[in-house]
mmCIF file of C-alpha atoms in Angstrom:
data_model
loop_
_atom_site.group_PDB
_atom_site.id
_atom_site.type_symbol
_atom_site.label_atom_id
_atom_site.label_comp_id
_atom_site.label_asym_id
_atom_site.label_seq_id
_atom_site.Cartn_x
_atom_site.Cartn_y
_atom_site.Cartn_z
ATOM 1 C CA MET A 50 1.883 22.371 17.802
ATOM 2 C CA ASN A 51 -0.599 23.339 15.126
ATOM 3 C CA VAL A 52 0.739 26.736 14.092
ATOM 4 C CA ASP A 53 -2.008 27.175 11.490
ATOM 5 C CA VAL A 54 -4.691 27.055 14.178
ATOM 6 C CA LEU A 55 -2.791 29.715 16.106
ATOM 7 C CA PHE A 56 -1.800 32.088 13.330
ATOM 8 C CA ASN A 57 -3.836 31.570 10.145
ATOM 9 C CA GLN A 58 -6.468 33.906 11.522
ATOM 10 C CA PHE A 59 -6.836 35.459 14.941
ATOM 11 C CA PRO A 60 -8.495 32.840 17.196
ATOM 12 C CA ILE A 61 -11.673 33.892 19.007
ATOM 13 C CA LEU A 62 -12.319 31.767 22.102
ATOM 14 C CA LYS A 63 -15.601 31.560 24.008
ATOM 15 C CA SER A 64 -17.215 30.146 27.099
ATOM 16 C CA ASP A 65 -20.720 30.696 28.430
ATOM 17 C CA ARG A 66 -19.581 33.825 30.300
ATOM 18 C CA PHE A 67 -16.546 35.215 28.491
ATOM 19 C CA THR A 68 -14.980 35.706 25.074
ATOM 20 C CA LEU A 69 -11.289 36.111 24.321
ATOM 21 C CA LYS A 70 -10.852 38.161 21.148
ATOM 22 C CA LYS A 71 -8.617 40.713 19.467
ATOM 23 C CA ILE A 72 -7.938 44.026 21.185
ATOM 24 C CA GLU A 73 -8.796 46.919 18.850
ATOM 25 C CA GLU A 74 -8.058 50.643 18.959
ATOM 26 C CA GLN A 75 -11.638 51.231 20.138
ATOM 27 C CA HIS A 76 -10.601 49.597 23.435
ATOM 28 C CA LEU A 77 -7.901 52.208 24.063
ATOM 29 C CA ASP A 78 -9.490 53.661 27.207
ATOM 30 C CA GLU A 79 -9.728 50.242 28.890
ATOM 31 C CA VAL A 80 -6.231 49.221 27.778
ATOM 32 C CA PHE A 81 -4.880 52.495 29.151
ATOM 33 C CA GLU A 82 -6.735 51.923 32.432
ATOM 34 C CA ILE A 83 -4.889 48.611 32.802
ATOM 35 C CA TYR A 84 -1.424 49.714 31.686
ATOM 36 C CA SER A 85 -1.439 52.985 33.636
ATOM 37 C CA ASN A 86 -2.261 51.299 36.957
ATOM 38 C CA ASP A 87 0.875 50.605 38.973
ATOM 39 C CA ASN A 88 -0.992 48.049 41.127
ATOM 40 C CA VAL A 89 -1.705 45.816 38.117
ATOM 41 C CA PHE A 90 2.006 45.357 37.451
ATOM 42 C CA THR A 91 3.287 45.044 41.017
ATOM 43 C CA TYR A 92 4.360 41.467 40.285
ATOM 44 C CA CYS A 93 4.929 41.680 36.523
ATOM 45 C CA GLY A 94 7.962 42.443 34.421
ATOM 46 C CA ILE A 95 6.116 45.313 32.777
ATOM 47 C CA ILE A 96 6.601 49.013 33.434
ATOM 48 C CA PRO A 97 3.251 50.869 33.681
ATOM 49 C CA LYS A 98 2.548 53.292 30.845
ATOM 50 C CA HIS A 99 1.120 56.691 31.822
ATOM 51 C CA ASN A 100 0.938 58.181 28.326
ATOM 52 C CA LYS A 101 -2.177 57.337 26.329
ATOM 53 C CA ALA A 102 -0.392 57.817 22.987
ATOM 54 C CA THR A 103 2.176 55.202 24.029
ATOM 55 C CA VAL A 104 -0.594 52.757 24.868
ATOM 56 C CA LYS A 105 -2.304 53.456 21.539
ATOM 57 C CA ASN A 106 0.941 52.493 19.794
ATOM 58 C CA MET A 107 1.080 49.328 21.884
ATOM 59 C CA ILE A 108 -2.241 48.141 20.482
ATOM 60 C CA GLY A 109 -0.624 48.310 17.051
ATOM 61 C CA HIS A 110 2.281 46.279 18.421
ATOM 62 C CA PHE A 111 -0.165 43.569 19.545
ATOM 63 C CA GLU A 112 -1.129 43.132 15.893
ATOM 64 C CA ARG A 113 2.503 43.262 14.753
ATOM 65 C CA ASP A 114 3.513 40.559 17.248
ATOM 66 C CA TYR A 115 0.664 38.352 16.066
ATOM 67 C CA LEU A 116 1.645 38.725 12.414
ATOM 68 C CA LYS A 117 5.245 37.882 13.393
ATOM 69 C CA LYS A 118 3.867 34.755 15.118
ATOM 70 C CA SER A 119 5.671 35.684 18.329
ATOM 71 C CA LYS A 120 2.811 36.503 20.702
ATOM 72 C CA ILE A 121 -0.990 36.412 20.874
ATOM 73 C CA LYS A 122 -2.740 38.945 23.104
ATOM 74 C CA TRP A 123 -6.460 38.468 23.672
ATOM 75 C CA GLY A 124 -8.806 40.880 25.317
ATOM 76 C CA ILE A 125 -11.093 39.316 27.926
ATOM 77 C CA PHE A 126 -14.719 40.380 27.467
ATOM 78 C CA ALA A 127 -17.926 39.414 29.281
ATOM 79 C CA ASN A 128 -20.526 38.046 26.872
ATOM 80 C CA ASP A 129 -23.187 40.306 28.384
ATOM 81 C CA ASN A 130 -21.025 43.416 27.741
ATOM 82 C CA PRO A 131 -18.943 42.446 24.714
ATOM 83 C CA ASP A 132 -17.358 45.836 24.021
ATOM 84 C CA HIS A 133 -15.912 46.446 27.491
ATOM 85 C CA LEU A 134 -12.399 45.077 28.049
ATOM 86 C CA LEU A 135 -11.919 43.395 31.437
ATOM 87 C CA GLY A 136 -8.348 42.223 31.077
ATOM 88 C CA ILE A 137 -5.692 40.752 28.830
ATOM 89 C CA MET A 138 -4.597 37.161 28.266
ATOM 90 C CA GLU A 139 -1.423 36.340 26.363
ATOM 91 C CA ALA A 140 0.440 33.375 24.948
ATOM 92 C CA PHE A 141 4.084 33.766 23.927
ATOM 93 C CA ASP A 142 7.431 31.963 23.626
ATOM 94 C CA PHE A 143 6.024 29.435 21.164
ATOM 95 C CA HIS A 144 8.763 26.826 21.445
ATOM 96 C CA GLN A 145 7.854 24.566 18.554
ATOM 97 C CA LYS A 146 10.642 21.996 18.986
ATOM 98 C CA VAL A 147 9.594 21.355 22.582
ATOM 99 C CA ASN A 148 5.910 22.032 21.768
ATOM 100 C CA MET A 149 5.601 24.461 24.668
ATOM 101 C CA VAL A 150 3.911 27.834 25.247
ATOM 102 C CA THR A 151 4.103 30.361 28.086
ATOM 103 C CA ILE A 152 0.993 32.241 29.179
ATOM 104 C CA GLY A 153 0.321 35.378 31.202
ATOM 105 C CA TYR A 154 -2.685 37.474 32.204
ATOM 106 C CA PHE A 155 -3.653 40.690 33.939
ATOM 107 C CA LEU A 156 -6.997 42.272 34.719
ATOM 108 C CA SER A 157 -8.230 45.771 35.280
ATOM 109 C CA GLU A 158 -8.087 46.302 39.045
ATOM 110 C CA ALA A 159 -11.846 46.915 39.095
ATOM 111 C CA HIS A 160 -12.373 43.290 38.079
ATOM 112 C CA TRP A 161 -10.045 41.540 40.527
ATOM 113 C CA GLY A 162 -11.386 38.767 42.746
ATOM 114 C CA LYS A 163 -14.338 37.773 40.546
ATOM 115 C CA GLY A 164 -12.993 34.547 39.045
ATOM 116 C CA ILE A 165 -12.465 36.156 35.636
ATOM 117 C CA ALA A 166 -8.776 35.278 35.306
ATOM 118 C CA ALA A 167 -9.368 31.676 36.346
ATOM 119 C CA GLU A 168 -12.073 31.188 33.740
ATOM 120 C CA ALA A 169 -10.072 32.974 31.032
ATOM 121 C CA VAL A 170 -7.127 30.640 31.702
ATOM 122 C CA HIS A 171 -9.508 27.684 31.534
ATOM 123 C CA ILE A 172 -10.726 28.835 28.106
ATOM 124 C CA LEU A 173 -7.173 29.240 26.870
ATOM 125 C CA LEU A 174 -6.027 25.826 28.136
ATOM 126 C CA SER A 175 -8.785 24.103 26.181
ATOM 127 C CA PHE A 176 -7.784 25.926 23.007
ATOM 128 C CA LEU A 177 -4.040 25.387 23.335
ATOM 129 C CA PHE A 178 -4.211 21.734 24.327
ATOM 130 C CA MET A 179 -7.144 20.502 22.282
ATOM 131 C CA ASP A 180 -7.168 22.737 19.198
ATOM 132 C CA ALA A 181 -3.553 23.843 18.828
ATOM 133 C CA ASN A 182 -2.191 20.509 20.121
ATOM 134 C CA VAL A 183 0.361 22.100 22.454
ATOM 135 C CA ASN A 184 2.012 19.607 24.810
ATOM 136 C CA ARG A 185 3.182 21.891 27.626
ATOM 137 C CA ILE A 186 1.885 25.198 28.977
ATOM 138 C CA GLN A 187 3.780 27.100 31.633
ATOM 139 C CA ALA A 188 3.628 30.370 33.530
ATOM 140 C CA GLU A 189 6.256 32.306 35.467
ATOM 141 C CA VAL A 190 5.092 33.970 38.690
ATOM 142 C CA MET A 191 6.883 36.078 41.265
ATOM 143 C CA PRO A 192 6.788 34.250 44.634
ATOM 144 C CA ALA A 193 4.746 36.997 46.332
ATOM 145 C CA ASN A 194 2.008 36.965 43.687
ATOM 146 C CA GLU A 195 -0.484 34.805 45.574
ATOM 147 C CA PRO A 196 -3.597 35.709 43.484
ATOM 148 C CA SER A 197 -1.887 34.636 40.261
ATOM 149 C CA LYS A 198 -0.705 31.375 41.786
ATOM 150 C CA LYS A 199 -4.256 30.665 42.956
ATOM 151 C CA VAL A 200 -5.531 31.099 39.378
ATOM 152 C CA LEU A 201 -3.018 28.559 38.090
ATOM 153 C CA LEU A 202 -3.571 26.001 40.854
ATOM 154 C CA LYS A 203 -7.344 26.157 40.392
ATOM 155 C CA ASN A 204 -6.790 25.277 36.750
ATOM 156 C CA GLY A 205 -4.692 22.235 37.560
ATOM 157 C CA PHE A 206 -1.185 23.619 37.099
ATOM 158 C CA MET A 207 1.600 22.146 39.188
ATOM 159 C CA LYS A 208 4.259 24.237 40.896
ATOM 160 C CA GLU A 209 7.453 22.798 39.467
ATOM 161 C CA GLY A 210 9.970 24.859 41.379
ATOM 162 C CA THR A 211 11.600 28.237 41.973
ATOM 163 C CA LEU A 212 14.304 29.693 39.771
ATOM 164 C CA ARG A 213 16.375 31.864 42.103
ATOM 165 C CA GLN A 214 17.613 35.212 40.797
ATOM 166 C CA ALA A 215 17.143 33.817 37.309
ATOM 167 C CA THR A 216 15.118 36.393 35.399
ATOM 168 C CA LEU A 217 15.591 40.049 34.557
ATOM 169 C CA TRP A 218 12.227 41.805 34.603
ATOM 170 C CA SER A 219 11.755 45.408 33.518
ATOM 171 C CA GLY A 220 11.351 47.679 36.514
ATOM 172 C CA LYS A 221 12.131 44.836 38.950
ATOM 173 C CA GLY A 222 15.735 43.926 38.220
ATOM 174 C CA ILE A 223 16.820 40.317 38.753
ATOM 175 C CA VAL A 224 14.031 38.357 40.404
ATOM 176 C CA ASP A 225 13.109 34.881 41.596
ATOM 177 C CA VAL A 226 10.295 33.255 39.641
ATOM 178 C CA GLU A 227 8.184 30.225 40.391
ATOM 179 C CA ILE A 228 7.435 27.980 37.438
ATOM 180 C CA TYR A 229 3.967 26.467 37.089
ATOM 181 C CA GLY A 230 3.410 23.912 34.358
ATOM 182 C CA MET A 231 0.800 21.615 32.878
ATOM 183 C CA LEU A 232 1.175 18.875 30.269
ATOM 184 C CA LYS A 233 -1.494 17.837 27.831
ATOM 185 C CA GLU A 234 -1.625 14.430 29.530
ATOM 186 C CA ASP A 235 -2.396 16.179 32.855
ATOM 187 C CA TYR A 236 -5.189 18.114 31.198
ATOM 188 C CA GLU A 237 -6.650 15.029 29.558
ATOM 189 C CA LYS A 238 -6.654 13.207 32.898
ATOM 190 C CA GLY A 239 -9.162 15.774 34.041
ATOM 191 C CA ARG A 240 -7.098 18.173 36.124
ATOM 192 C CA GLY A 241 -7.895 21.044 33.790
ATOM 193 C CA GLN A 242 -11.494 20.172 33.013
ATOM 194 C CA ALA A 243 -12.317 19.706 36.671
ATOM 195 C CA ALA A 244 -11.000 23.083 37.675
ATOM 196 C CA LEU A 245 -14.182 25.029 37.085
ATOM 197 C CA ALA A 246 -16.237 22.600 39.104
ATOM 198 C CA LYS A 247 -14.701 24.278 42.145
ATOM 199 C CA PRO A 248 -15.817 27.715 43.343
ATOM 200 C CA LEU A 249 -13.758 30.428 41.725
ATOM 201 C CA ALA A 250 -12.110 33.189 43.716
#
């Protein structure tokens, strides 16, 4: 894992349609729209935040976590509207000895079902595998979260199994989680690169 690529300066990632970049205080309204929507976190271990001041503080925590090298949170932006936040992509649990990273993502409800999450994950996979030289990327998903599983499968992830009553998630208690994983060798064989050749949902 090339930690310098991850943490020397905040990485800005781009495709033809989208850019993943730092979330700033100017994006407070869009961040609040995401975090205050109970529907967004139906299947996440995150408790919605209904106080805008709390969410403003959270944006500062995004920066703090990055400087601590514990988590990277990108905003997802369309290139044709680069100041409007569509969603959030994150990488965390940087397990350097195993060379493994966990990812997560959530979109504003207004932007569900447009293929945005699938393409954002595709952008992040390329960066983590090819630039940061990560060997394994995984995601934890609640079994009922079909849209999230679809995003991962379209990007070439493999369902590796279900951990029963294995995780304590805020607001949910003890839950089952399905583990989806991809290795760099899988990605290089074309599973990841081929993903966007299929229609996105």
